[in-house]
Amino acid sequence: MKIQLPAGIRSLRGLTLPIAFNDIIAGILVSSVAIPVGLAYANLMGVPVIIGLYACIIPVLIYAIFGSSPFLIVGPDTAVSNIVGVSLTAFALTTPDARIQGAAAIAIGVGIVSIIAGKLRFGFIANFLSRPILTGYLAGIGIQLVISQLSVITRIYSPPGNFFEQTLFFINHLSSIHWMTFGLSIIFFIFIRACTYYKPSIPAPIITVIISILLSWGFSLNQHGIMMLGTLPSGLPSFHIPSFNFPLTDFIETIIAITLISFSSGIITARSFAAKIGQQVDGNKELISFGVANICSGLFQSFTVTGADSRTAVGINSGGKTALVGISSAITIALIITFFAHPLSFLPSAILSVILISTAINLIDVKTFRFLSKVSHREAFFVLLTVLGVLWVGILQGIILAVFITLLHGLSLSAKPRDTQLGMLPNTKELVNLHLEPTAVPVPHCIIYLFEASVIFYNEEYFSNRCASIITQYDEQKIRWFIIDASVMTQGDASTLYAFNQLCVLLQSKNIQLVIAGGHYEFRNIIYKSDLIEEITGRKIYQSVEIALDEINNLYKPPVEPLTYV
């Protein structure tokens, strides 16, 4: 049996000197983006900021070599980091060491769940958060994140509460703003947003970090009440198995929720960039790759990572071709924290909040919401409902709400699928939708009904009611055949048989024959195994409606009135 090497390793086999040089430069550029956001996400989670840089070394290196997408860069993510931070607080972990242990344990748990899900081919779980629902969920997280970081740049610290409670507290205490911190934050915020809008290629976050460090060091900003990060440990992360003392049920619920969000976010990132460069992404392989990266992240004193859109974009836009981009980025950051950790101690804490706020604003996808408002009012409403849910009940509970809304939306569409009656265009045998083609006419003595879904337990009653309603419309006409176009019916269960038997009873009371045409294997199989096959015309399922129309006139003698096509 031939063993296939991971995509990252395969991408390195065709490495040439020019490609290697270009990929190393691309990796250095990726690290320039990863450093400030890594620091910011660690600060958001309430762990020492050096942990955020650890998250940009080992897991990035592991994924680059063993990952399933050689172009993808993993790392801390806004939504995931926010959820992990909320979870650590919910577990009552207050000291830095306890939060480090908790974040590492969660990363390992997410990694194990991801690998199991990938092996069981659960890559479809990303679909539990549809694009509109994910848009609303991320927007809610973005808004919540903005209000939480306002306390850092204003020094107005609100008590715990939901978004609305924190906003009200902030408004009532505007007079307590620390203007020096706020002014510095506003200047750099405007700079970052201007670069984002007018010149995205400028690495605004790393420039902001460098300039603010120089200002802090040169003008002793800490003496003016501006808080600094303080002394950071230098050196690389070491192997360490985190302690585990959480309630098992709560821990499992947390890692499943974080796995869902991290994978959904990561797979969307992977698929989006794969489409741009003409590649494909296997969701099950990505689950396993993310799982391995997260286990290694937790074992080396870091936290949960997933596909990182900004860092992946920098790598691809810089001409990166192979996994060497991620390897180069990880090595660059490792060198920086080994030899240049001391300058980071002069970084104002508020600068990290500014970077987070800018990142949070990017989560609020106004463009997608406007598009949905034009094409689907229902999905636009779901976006708003999800945003409100996250802001009102909280981020972790918002995950459950988002999944519930997604499933409810899917069930509502399946429970009442579209249906139509078919007819023929004049002087042809072409079947068309009677409601869409004004020139089409019904086939004499026939009702041809297309139900655009399988008939199963949650739409059985709707199917029966629709059939009864249509049959009633033809009470004054001489109908001999009720033809079900089952071409889109893929599944079948006991409810299928019950609904079709009820339809047979209704049709027999009106002296109408049931005809079934089309259908996929499972649907046809359950019909053939049941007594229903004895009740339908021809005692078989026709391959198509057209074939059924050609044959049903010859089924009984004496012949019935011939069908004509007008």
Coordinates of C-alpha atoms in Angstrom, one line a residue:
M1 CA 0.0 0.0 0.0
K2 CA 1.5 3.3 -1.1
I3 CA 1.6 6.0 1.6
Q4 CA 0.8 9.5 0.4
L5 CA 3.0 12.2 1.9
P6 CA 1.2 15.2 3.5
A7 CA 0.6 18.1 1.1
G8 CA 3.1 20.3 2.9
I9 CA 5.9 17.9 2.4
R10 CA 4.9 17.2 -1.2
S11 CA 5.0 20.9 -2.0
L12 CA 8.6 21.1 -0.8
R13 CA 9.8 18.4 -3.2
G14 CA 9.8 20.7 -6.2
L15 CA 11.6 23.5 -4.4
T16 CA 14.1 25.5 -6.4
L17 CA 16.4 28.3 -5.2
P18 CA 14.4 31.2 -6.6
I19 CA 11.1 29.7 -5.2
A20 CA 12.8 29.1 -1.8
F21 CA 14.1 32.6 -1.6
N22 CA 10.7 34.1 -2.5
D23 CA 8.9 31.8 0.0
I24 CA 11.3 32.8 2.8
I25 CA 10.6 36.5 2.1
A26 CA 6.8 35.8 2.0
G27 CA 7.1 34.0 5.4
I28 CA 8.9 37.0 6.9
L29 CA 6.1 39.2 5.7
V30 CA 3.5 36.8 7.2
S31 CA 5.3 37.0 10.6
S32 CA 5.1 40.8 10.4
V33 CA 1.3 40.3 10.5
A34 CA 1.2 37.4 12.9
I35 CA 3.3 39.1 15.7
P36 CA 0.9 42.0 16.5
V37 CA -2.3 39.9 16.2
G38 CA -0.7 37.1 18.2
L39 CA 0.1 39.5 21.0
A40 CA -3.4 41.0 20.8
Y41 CA -5.3 37.7 20.9
A42 CA -3.3 36.6 23.9
N43 CA -4.1 39.8 25.6
L44 CA -7.8 39.3 24.7
M45 CA -7.8 35.9 26.3
G46 CA -6.2 37.1 29.5
V47 CA -3.0 35.1 29.2
P48 CA 0.6 36.4 29.0
V49 CA 1.1 38.0 25.6
I50 CA 4.1 35.8 24.9
I51 CA 1.7 32.9 24.6
G52 CA 0.2 34.5 21.6
L53 CA 3.6 34.3 19.9
Y54 CA 4.0 30.7 20.9
A55 CA 0.7 30.1 19.0
C56 CA 2.5 31.4 15.9
I57 CA 5.4 29.0 16.1
I58 CA 4.8 25.3 16.8
P59 CA 1.3 24.9 15.4
V60 CA 2.2 26.9 12.3
L61 CA 5.3 24.8 11.8
I62 CA 3.4 21.5 12.3
Y63 CA 0.6 22.5 9.9
A64 CA 3.1 23.7 7.3
I65 CA 4.7 20.3 7.2
F66 CA 1.8 17.9 7.8
G67 CA -1.2 20.0 6.8
S68 CA -3.5 19.2 3.9
S69 CA -3.3 22.7 2.3
P70 CA 0.3 23.9 1.6
F71 CA -0.9 27.5 1.0
L72 CA -2.8 27.8 4.3
I73 CA -1.3 29.5 7.4
V74 CA -2.8 28.7 10.8
G75 CA -2.8 30.8 13.8
P76 CA -5.0 32.6 16.4
D77 CA -8.4 33.7 15.2
T78 CA -10.5 36.5 16.5
A79 CA -13.7 34.6 17.1
V80 CA -12.0 31.5 18.5
S81 CA -9.7 33.5 20.8
N82 CA -12.7 35.4 22.1
I83 CA -14.6 32.2 22.8
V84 CA -11.6 30.6 24.6
G85 CA -11.2 33.7 26.7
V86 CA -14.9 33.6 27.7
S87 CA -14.6 29.9 28.5
L88 CA -11.6 30.4 30.7
T89 CA -13.5 33.0 32.7
A90 CA -16.5 30.7 32.9
F91 CA -14.2 28.0 34.4
A92 CA -13.2 30.6 37.1
L93 CA -9.6 30.6 36.0
T94 CA -8.2 33.9 37.2
T95 CA -4.5 33.6 37.5
P96 CA -2.2 33.8 34.4
D97 CA -0.8 30.3 35.0
A98 CA -4.3 28.8 35.5
R99 CA -5.5 30.5 32.3
I100 CA -2.4 29.2 30.3
Q101 CA -3.1 25.6 31.6
G102 CA -6.8 26.0 30.7
A103 CA -6.2 27.4 27.2
A104 CA -3.7 24.6 26.5
A105 CA -6.1 21.9 27.7
I106 CA -8.8 23.3 25.5
A107 CA -6.5 23.3 22.5
I108 CA -5.7 19.7 23.1
G109 CA -9.3 18.8 23.5
V110 CA -10.3 20.6 20.3
G111 CA -7.5 18.8 18.5
I112 CA -8.7 15.4 19.7
V113 CA -12.3 16.1 18.8
S114 CA -11.2 17.4 15.4
I115 CA -9.2 14.3 14.6
I116 CA -12.0 12.0 15.6
A117 CA -14.5 14.0 13.6
G118 CA -12.1 13.9 10.6
K119 CA -11.7 10.1 10.8
L120 CA -15.5 9.7 11.0
R121 CA -15.7 12.0 7.9
F122 CA -17.6 14.7 9.7
G123 CA -16.2 17.4 7.5
F124 CA -19.8 18.5 6.7
I125 CA -20.1 19.9 10.3
A126 CA -19.0 23.3 8.8
N127 CA -22.4 23.4 7.1
F128 CA -24.1 23.6 10.5
L129 CA -23.2 27.3 10.4
S130 CA -24.5 28.5 7.1
R131 CA -22.8 31.6 5.5
P132 CA -25.6 34.0 6.6
I133 CA -25.7 32.6 10.1
L134 CA -21.9 32.7 10.3
T135 CA -22.0 36.3 9.1
G136 CA -24.3 37.3 11.9
Y137 CA -22.4 35.3 14.5
L138 CA -19.0 36.9 13.5
A139 CA -20.6 40.3 13.4
G140 CA -22.0 39.8 16.9
I141 CA -18.5 38.7 18.1
G142 CA -17.0 41.8 16.4
I143 CA -19.4 44.2 18.1
Q144 CA -18.9 42.5 21.5
L145 CA -15.2 42.6 21.0
V146 CA -15.2 46.3 20.2
I147 CA -17.1 47.2 23.4
S148 CA -14.8 45.0 25.5
Q149 CA -11.7 46.6 24.2
L150 CA -13.0 50.2 24.7
S151 CA -12.4 49.7 28.4
V152 CA -8.7 49.3 27.7
I153 CA -8.2 52.3 25.5
T154 CA -10.4 54.5 27.7
R155 CA -9.5 53.0 31.1
I156 CA -13.2 52.8 31.9
Y157 CA -13.5 49.2 33.2
S158 CA -17.1 48.0 33.2
P159 CA -18.4 45.1 35.4
P160 CA -19.3 41.8 33.7
G161 CA -22.5 41.8 31.7
N162 CA -23.9 41.5 28.2
F163 CA -23.2 44.0 25.5
F164 CA -26.1 46.3 26.4
E165 CA -25.2 46.5 30.1
Q166 CA -21.6 47.2 29.3
T167 CA -22.5 49.9 26.7
L168 CA -24.8 51.6 29.2
F169 CA -22.1 51.6 31.9
F170 CA -19.6 53.0 29.4
I171 CA -21.9 55.8 28.4
N172 CA -22.6 56.7 32.0
H173 CA -18.9 57.0 32.8
L174 CA -17.6 58.9 29.8
S175 CA -16.2 61.6 32.1
S176 CA -13.7 59.1 33.5
I177 CA -11.8 58.6 30.2
H178 CA -8.0 58.6 30.4
W179 CA -7.4 61.0 27.6
M180 CA -3.7 60.3 27.1
T181 CA -4.4 56.6 26.5
F182 CA -7.5 57.3 24.5
G183 CA -5.7 59.9 22.3
L184 CA -2.8 57.6 21.5
S185 CA -5.2 54.8 20.7
I186 CA -7.3 57.0 18.3
I187 CA -4.2 58.2 16.4
F188 CA -3.0 54.6 15.7
F189 CA -6.6 53.4 15.0
I190 CA -7.0 56.0 12.3
F191 CA -3.6 55.0 10.9
I192 CA -4.5 51.3 10.8
R193 CA -7.9 51.8 9.2
A194 CA -6.5 54.3 6.6
C195 CA -4.0 51.7 5.6
T196 CA -6.6 49.0 5.5
Y197 CA -8.9 51.1 3.3
Y198 CA -6.4 52.8 1.0
K199 CA -3.3 50.6 1.0
P200 CA -3.9 47.1 2.4
S201 CA -0.4 46.0 1.4
I202 CA 1.1 48.2 4.1
P203 CA 1.7 46.1 7.3
A204 CA -0.1 48.6 9.5
P205 CA -0.2 46.5 12.7
I206 CA 3.5 45.8 12.8
I207 CA 4.3 49.4 11.9
T208 CA 2.0 50.5 14.7
V209 CA 3.7 48.2 17.2
I210 CA 7.2 49.5 16.2
I211 CA 6.3 53.2 16.3
S212 CA 4.4 52.9 19.6
I213 CA 7.4 51.0 21.2
L214 CA 9.8 53.8 20.0
L215 CA 7.4 56.5 21.4
S216 CA 7.0 54.6 24.7
W217 CA 10.8 54.2 25.1
G218 CA 11.7 57.7 23.9
F219 CA 9.1 59.7 25.9
S220 CA 8.6 57.4 28.9
L221 CA 4.8 57.1 28.3
N222 CA 4.4 54.9 31.3
Q223 CA 5.1 58.0 33.5
H224 CA 2.0 59.6 31.9
G225 CA -0.3 56.8 33.0
I226 CA -0.1 54.7 29.8
M227 CA 0.1 51.0 30.8
M228 CA 2.9 48.8 29.2
L229 CA 3.1 45.1 28.6
G230 CA 6.1 44.9 31.0
T231 CA 8.8 42.3 31.0
L232 CA 8.3 39.3 28.7
P233 CA 10.1 36.0 29.0
S234 CA 12.5 35.2 26.2
G235 CA 13.1 31.8 24.6
L236 CA 11.1 29.1 22.9
P237 CA 8.0 27.3 24.4
S238 CA 8.8 24.0 26.1
F239 CA 6.9 20.7 26.0
H240 CA 4.4 20.6 28.9
I241 CA 1.2 18.5 29.5
P242 CA -1.4 20.9 31.0
S243 CA -3.2 20.0 34.2
F244 CA -6.9 19.2 33.9
N245 CA -9.4 20.0 36.6
F246 CA -12.5 21.2 34.8
P247 CA -16.0 19.7 35.1
L248 CA -16.0 17.1 32.4
T249 CA -19.4 17.9 31.0
D250 CA -18.8 21.6 30.8
F251 CA -15.3 21.0 29.2
I252 CA -16.7 18.7 26.5
E253 CA -19.5 21.2 25.7
T254 CA -16.9 23.9 25.4
I255 CA -14.5 22.1 23.1
I256 CA -17.3 20.9 20.8
A257 CA -18.5 24.5 20.5
I258 CA -15.0 25.8 19.9
T259 CA -14.3 23.0 17.4
L260 CA -17.4 23.9 15.4
I261 CA -16.5 27.6 15.3
S262 CA -12.8 27.1 14.6
F263 CA -13.4 24.5 11.9
S264 CA -16.2 26.5 10.2
S265 CA -14.0 29.6 10.2
G266 CA -10.9 27.7 9.1
I267 CA -12.6 25.8 6.3
I268 CA -14.2 28.9 4.9
T269 CA -10.7 30.5 4.8
A270 CA -9.2 27.5 3.2
R271 CA -11.9 27.1 0.6
S272 CA -11.9 30.8 -0.3
F273 CA -8.1 30.9 -0.9
A274 CA -8.1 27.5 -2.6
A275 CA -10.7 28.8 -5.1
K276 CA -8.5 31.8 -5.9
I277 CA -5.5 29.6 -6.8
G278 CA -7.4 26.8 -8.5
Q279 CA -7.1 24.2 -5.7
Q280 CA -9.6 22.1 -3.8
V281 CA -10.0 21.5 0.0
D282 CA -11.1 18.3 1.7
G283 CA -13.0 19.1 4.8
N284 CA -12.2 15.8 6.5
K285 CA -8.4 16.1 5.9
E286 CA -8.6 19.7 7.2
L287 CA -10.2 18.6 10.4
I288 CA -7.4 16.1 11.0
S289 CA -4.7 18.7 10.1
F290 CA -6.3 21.3 12.4
G291 CA -6.5 18.7 15.1
V292 CA -2.8 17.8 14.9
A293 CA -1.8 21.5 14.9
N294 CA -4.0 22.1 18.0
I295 CA -2.7 19.2 20.0
C296 CA 0.9 20.3 19.4
S297 CA -0.2 23.9 20.2
G298 CA -1.6 22.8 23.6
L299 CA 1.5 20.6 24.4
F300 CA 3.8 23.6 23.8
Q301 CA 2.0 26.1 26.1
S302 CA -0.3 27.7 23.6
F303 CA -4.0 27.9 22.6
T304 CA -6.4 27.0 19.9
V305 CA -5.5 27.9 16.3
T306 CA -7.4 27.7 13.0
G307 CA -7.0 28.9 9.4
A308 CA -5.8 32.5 9.5
D309 CA -7.2 34.6 6.7
S310 CA -5.0 37.7 7.0
R311 CA -1.8 35.7 7.2
T312 CA -2.8 33.3 4.4
A313 CA -3.6 36.3 2.2
V314 CA -0.2 37.9 2.9
G315 CA 1.5 34.6 2.0
I316 CA -0.4 34.1 -1.2
N317 CA -0.2 37.8 -2.3
S318 CA 3.5 37.8 -1.7
G319 CA 3.9 35.0 -4.2
G320 CA 4.3 32.1 -1.7
K321 CA 4.2 28.7 -3.5
T322 CA 5.0 26.1 -0.9
A323 CA 4.8 25.2 2.8
L324 CA 8.2 26.9 3.2
V325 CA 6.1 30.1 3.8
G326 CA 4.7 28.8 7.0
I327 CA 8.0 27.3 8.1
S328 CA 9.8 30.6 7.4
S329 CA 7.2 32.6 9.4
A330 CA 7.5 30.2 12.4
I331 CA 11.3 30.4 12.4
T332 CA 11.2 34.2 12.1
I333 CA 9.0 34.6 15.1
A334 CA 11.0 32.1 17.1
L335 CA 14.2 34.2 16.4
I336 CA 12.4 37.4 17.4
I337 CA 11.2 36.1 20.8
T338 CA 14.6 34.6 21.5
F339 CA 16.7 37.6 20.8
F340 CA 14.3 40.6 20.8
A341 CA 11.7 40.0 23.6
H342 CA 12.9 42.9 25.7
P343 CA 11.7 45.8 23.3
L344 CA 8.2 44.3 23.4
S345 CA 8.0 45.2 27.1
F346 CA 7.7 48.9 26.0
L347 CA 4.6 48.2 24.0
P348 CA 1.5 50.0 25.3
S349 CA -1.3 47.6 26.2
A350 CA -3.8 49.9 24.5
I351 CA -2.1 49.4 21.1
L352 CA -3.1 45.7 21.2
S353 CA -6.7 46.7 21.9
V354 CA -6.5 49.1 18.9
I355 CA -5.4 46.2 16.7
L356 CA -8.2 44.0 18.1
I357 CA -10.8 46.7 17.5
S358 CA -9.6 47.1 13.9
T359 CA -9.8 43.3 13.4
A360 CA -13.2 43.2 15.1
I361 CA -14.5 45.8 12.6
N362 CA -13.4 43.5 9.8
L363 CA -15.7 40.8 11.2
I364 CA -18.7 43.0 10.6
D365 CA -19.5 42.1 7.0
V366 CA -21.9 44.9 6.0
K367 CA -21.5 44.1 2.3
T368 CA -22.9 40.6 2.7
F369 CA -25.7 41.8 4.8
R370 CA -26.7 44.4 2.2
F371 CA -26.6 41.7 -0.5
L372 CA -28.8 39.4 1.6
S373 CA -31.2 42.3 2.2
K374 CA -31.7 42.6 -1.5
V375 CA -32.0 38.9 -2.4
S376 CA -33.3 37.1 0.7
H377 CA -35.1 39.0 3.5
R378 CA -35.4 35.8 5.5
E379 CA -31.7 35.2 5.6
A380 CA -31.0 38.9 6.3
F381 CA -33.4 38.6 9.3
F382 CA -31.4 35.5 10.5
V383 CA -28.3 37.6 10.4
L384 CA -29.8 40.2 12.6
L385 CA -31.3 37.6 14.9
T386 CA -27.9 35.9 15.3
V387 CA -26.2 39.2 16.0
L388 CA -28.8 40.1 18.7
G389 CA -28.5 36.6 20.2
V390 CA -24.7 36.9 20.6
L391 CA -25.0 40.4 22.1
W392 CA -27.8 39.5 24.4
V393 CA -27.1 35.9 25.7
G394 CA -23.4 35.8 25.2
I395 CA -20.8 34.2 22.8
L396 CA -20.9 30.6 23.9
Q397 CA -24.7 30.6 24.1
G398 CA -24.7 32.4 20.8
I399 CA -23.0 29.3 19.2
I400 CA -26.0 27.2 20.2
L401 CA -28.4 29.8 19.0
A402 CA -26.6 30.1 15.7
V403 CA -26.7 26.3 15.1
F404 CA -30.3 26.1 16.2
I405 CA -31.3 28.9 13.8
T406 CA -29.4 27.2 11.0
L407 CA -31.1 23.8 11.6
L408 CA -34.5 25.5 12.0
H409 CA -33.9 27.3 8.7
G410 CA -33.0 24.1 6.9
L411 CA -35.9 22.2 8.3
S412 CA -38.3 25.0 7.4
L413 CA -37.1 24.8 3.8
S414 CA -37.3 21.0 3.7
A415 CA -40.7 20.8 5.5
K416 CA -42.4 22.9 2.9
P417 CA -40.4 22.4 -0.3
R418 CA -41.4 23.9 -3.6
D419 CA -43.8 21.9 -5.8
T420 CA -45.6 22.4 -9.1
Q421 CA -47.8 20.9 -11.7
L422 CA -46.4 20.0 -15.1
G423 CA -47.9 20.4 -18.5
M424 CA -46.9 20.5 -22.2
L425 CA -46.1 23.2 -24.6
P426 CA -48.4 23.2 -27.6
N427 CA -47.5 20.8 -30.4
T428 CA -44.7 19.3 -28.4
K429 CA -44.1 16.6 -25.8
E430 CA -41.9 18.8 -23.7
L431 CA -42.9 18.9 -20.0
V432 CA -42.8 22.4 -18.4
N433 CA -44.0 24.2 -15.3
L434 CA -47.6 25.2 -15.8
H435 CA -47.1 28.3 -13.6
L436 CA -44.1 29.6 -15.4
E437 CA -45.1 28.9 -19.0
P438 CA -48.3 30.7 -19.8
T439 CA -48.7 28.9 -23.1
A440 CA -48.4 25.4 -21.6
V441 CA -51.5 23.3 -21.1
P442 CA -52.3 20.3 -18.8
V443 CA -52.1 16.8 -20.3
P444 CA -55.7 15.6 -20.9
H445 CA -57.0 13.4 -18.1
C446 CA -53.8 13.7 -16.2
I447 CA -52.4 15.6 -13.2
I448 CA -48.6 15.6 -13.3
Y449 CA -47.3 16.7 -9.9
L450 CA -43.7 17.5 -9.1
F451 CA -42.8 17.5 -5.4
E452 CA -39.2 18.9 -5.2
A453 CA -38.0 16.8 -2.2
S454 CA -38.1 13.4 -0.7
V455 CA -41.3 12.6 1.2
I456 CA -40.1 11.9 4.8
F457 CA -41.4 12.3 8.3
Y458 CA -41.2 16.1 8.6
N459 CA -42.9 17.0 5.3
E460 CA -45.2 14.0 5.0
E461 CA -48.3 15.9 6.1
Y462 CA -47.5 18.9 3.8
F463 CA -47.2 16.5 0.9
S464 CA -50.5 14.9 1.6
N465 CA -52.3 18.2 2.0
R466 CA -50.8 19.6 -1.2
C467 CA -51.9 16.5 -3.1
A468 CA -55.4 16.6 -1.7
S469 CA -55.7 20.4 -2.5
I470 CA -54.6 19.8 -6.1
I471 CA -56.9 16.9 -6.6
T472 CA -59.8 19.0 -5.3
Q473 CA -59.2 21.6 -7.9
Y474 CA -60.0 19.0 -10.7
D475 CA -63.2 17.7 -9.2
E476 CA -65.2 19.0 -12.2
Q477 CA -62.9 17.4 -14.7
K478 CA -62.5 13.9 -15.9
I479 CA -59.1 12.9 -14.4
R480 CA -57.9 9.3 -14.8
W481 CA -54.2 9.5 -13.8
F482 CA -52.3 11.2 -11.0
I483 CA -48.7 11.1 -12.0
I484 CA -46.0 11.8 -9.4
D485 CA -42.8 13.1 -10.9
A486 CA -40.4 11.6 -8.3
S487 CA -37.2 12.5 -10.2
V488 CA -35.8 14.5 -7.2
M489 CA -36.9 12.0 -4.5
T490 CA -33.7 10.4 -3.1
Q491 CA -34.8 9.0 0.2
G492 CA -37.7 6.9 1.6
D493 CA -38.9 5.7 5.0
A494 CA -42.1 4.6 6.7
S495 CA -43.6 8.0 6.4
T496 CA -43.1 7.8 2.6
L497 CA -45.1 4.7 2.4
Y498 CA -47.8 6.1 4.7
A499 CA -48.2 9.3 2.6
F500 CA -48.4 7.3 -0.7
N501 CA -50.9 4.8 0.8
Q502 CA -53.1 7.7 2.0
L503 CA -52.8 9.2 -1.5
C504 CA -53.9 5.9 -3.1
V505 CA -56.9 5.7 -0.8
L506 CA -57.9 9.3 -1.8
L507 CA -57.4 8.6 -5.5
Q508 CA -59.3 5.3 -5.5
S509 CA -62.3 7.1 -3.9
K510 CA -62.3 9.3 -7.0
N511 CA -61.6 6.5 -9.5
I512 CA -58.1 7.9 -10.3
Q513 CA -55.0 5.8 -10.9
L514 CA -51.7 6.6 -9.2
V515 CA -48.6 6.6 -11.4
I516 CA -45.0 7.1 -10.1
A517 CA -42.2 8.0 -12.4
G518 CA -38.5 8.6 -11.7
G519 CA -36.9 8.5 -8.2
H520 CA -33.5 7.4 -6.9
Y521 CA -32.5 4.0 -5.6
E522 CA -33.5 4.3 -1.9
F523 CA -36.9 5.8 -2.8
R524 CA -37.6 3.1 -5.5
N525 CA -36.3 0.3 -3.3
I526 CA -38.7 1.0 -0.4
I527 CA -41.7 1.3 -2.8
Y528 CA -40.8 -2.1 -4.4
K529 CA -40.4 -3.8 -1.0
S530 CA -43.9 -2.7 0.1
D531 CA -47.4 -3.6 -0.7
L532 CA -47.8 -0.2 -2.4
I533 CA -46.3 -1.6 -5.6
E534 CA -49.5 -3.6 -6.1
E535 CA -51.6 -0.5 -5.9
I536 CA -49.9 1.8 -8.4
T537 CA -50.4 1.7 -12.2
G538 CA -48.3 -0.9 -14.0
R539 CA -47.1 -2.3 -10.7
K540 CA -43.8 -0.5 -11.3
I541 CA -42.1 2.8 -11.2
Y542 CA -41.6 4.3 -14.6
Q543 CA -38.2 5.7 -15.6
S544 CA -39.6 9.1 -16.5
V545 CA -42.9 10.9 -16.8
E546 CA -42.6 10.8 -20.6
I547 CA -42.3 7.0 -20.6
A548 CA -45.3 6.8 -18.3
L549 CA -47.4 9.0 -20.6
D550 CA -46.5 6.8 -23.6
E551 CA -47.5 3.5 -21.8
I552 CA -50.4 4.2 -19.5
N553 CA -52.9 4.2 -22.5
N554 CA -52.1 0.5 -23.2
L555 CA -52.4 -0.8 -19.7
Y556 CA -56.1 -1.8 -19.7
K557 CA -58.5 -3.2 -22.2
P558 CA -60.8 -2.0 -23.5
P559 CA -58.5 1.0 -24.3
V560 CA -59.2 4.2 -22.6
E561 CA -59.7 7.5 -24.5
P562 CA -56.4 8.2 -26.2
L563 CA -54.2 11.0 -24.9
T564 CA -53.5 13.8 -27.2
Y565 CA -50.9 16.6 -26.9
V566 CA -52.2 20.0 -27.7

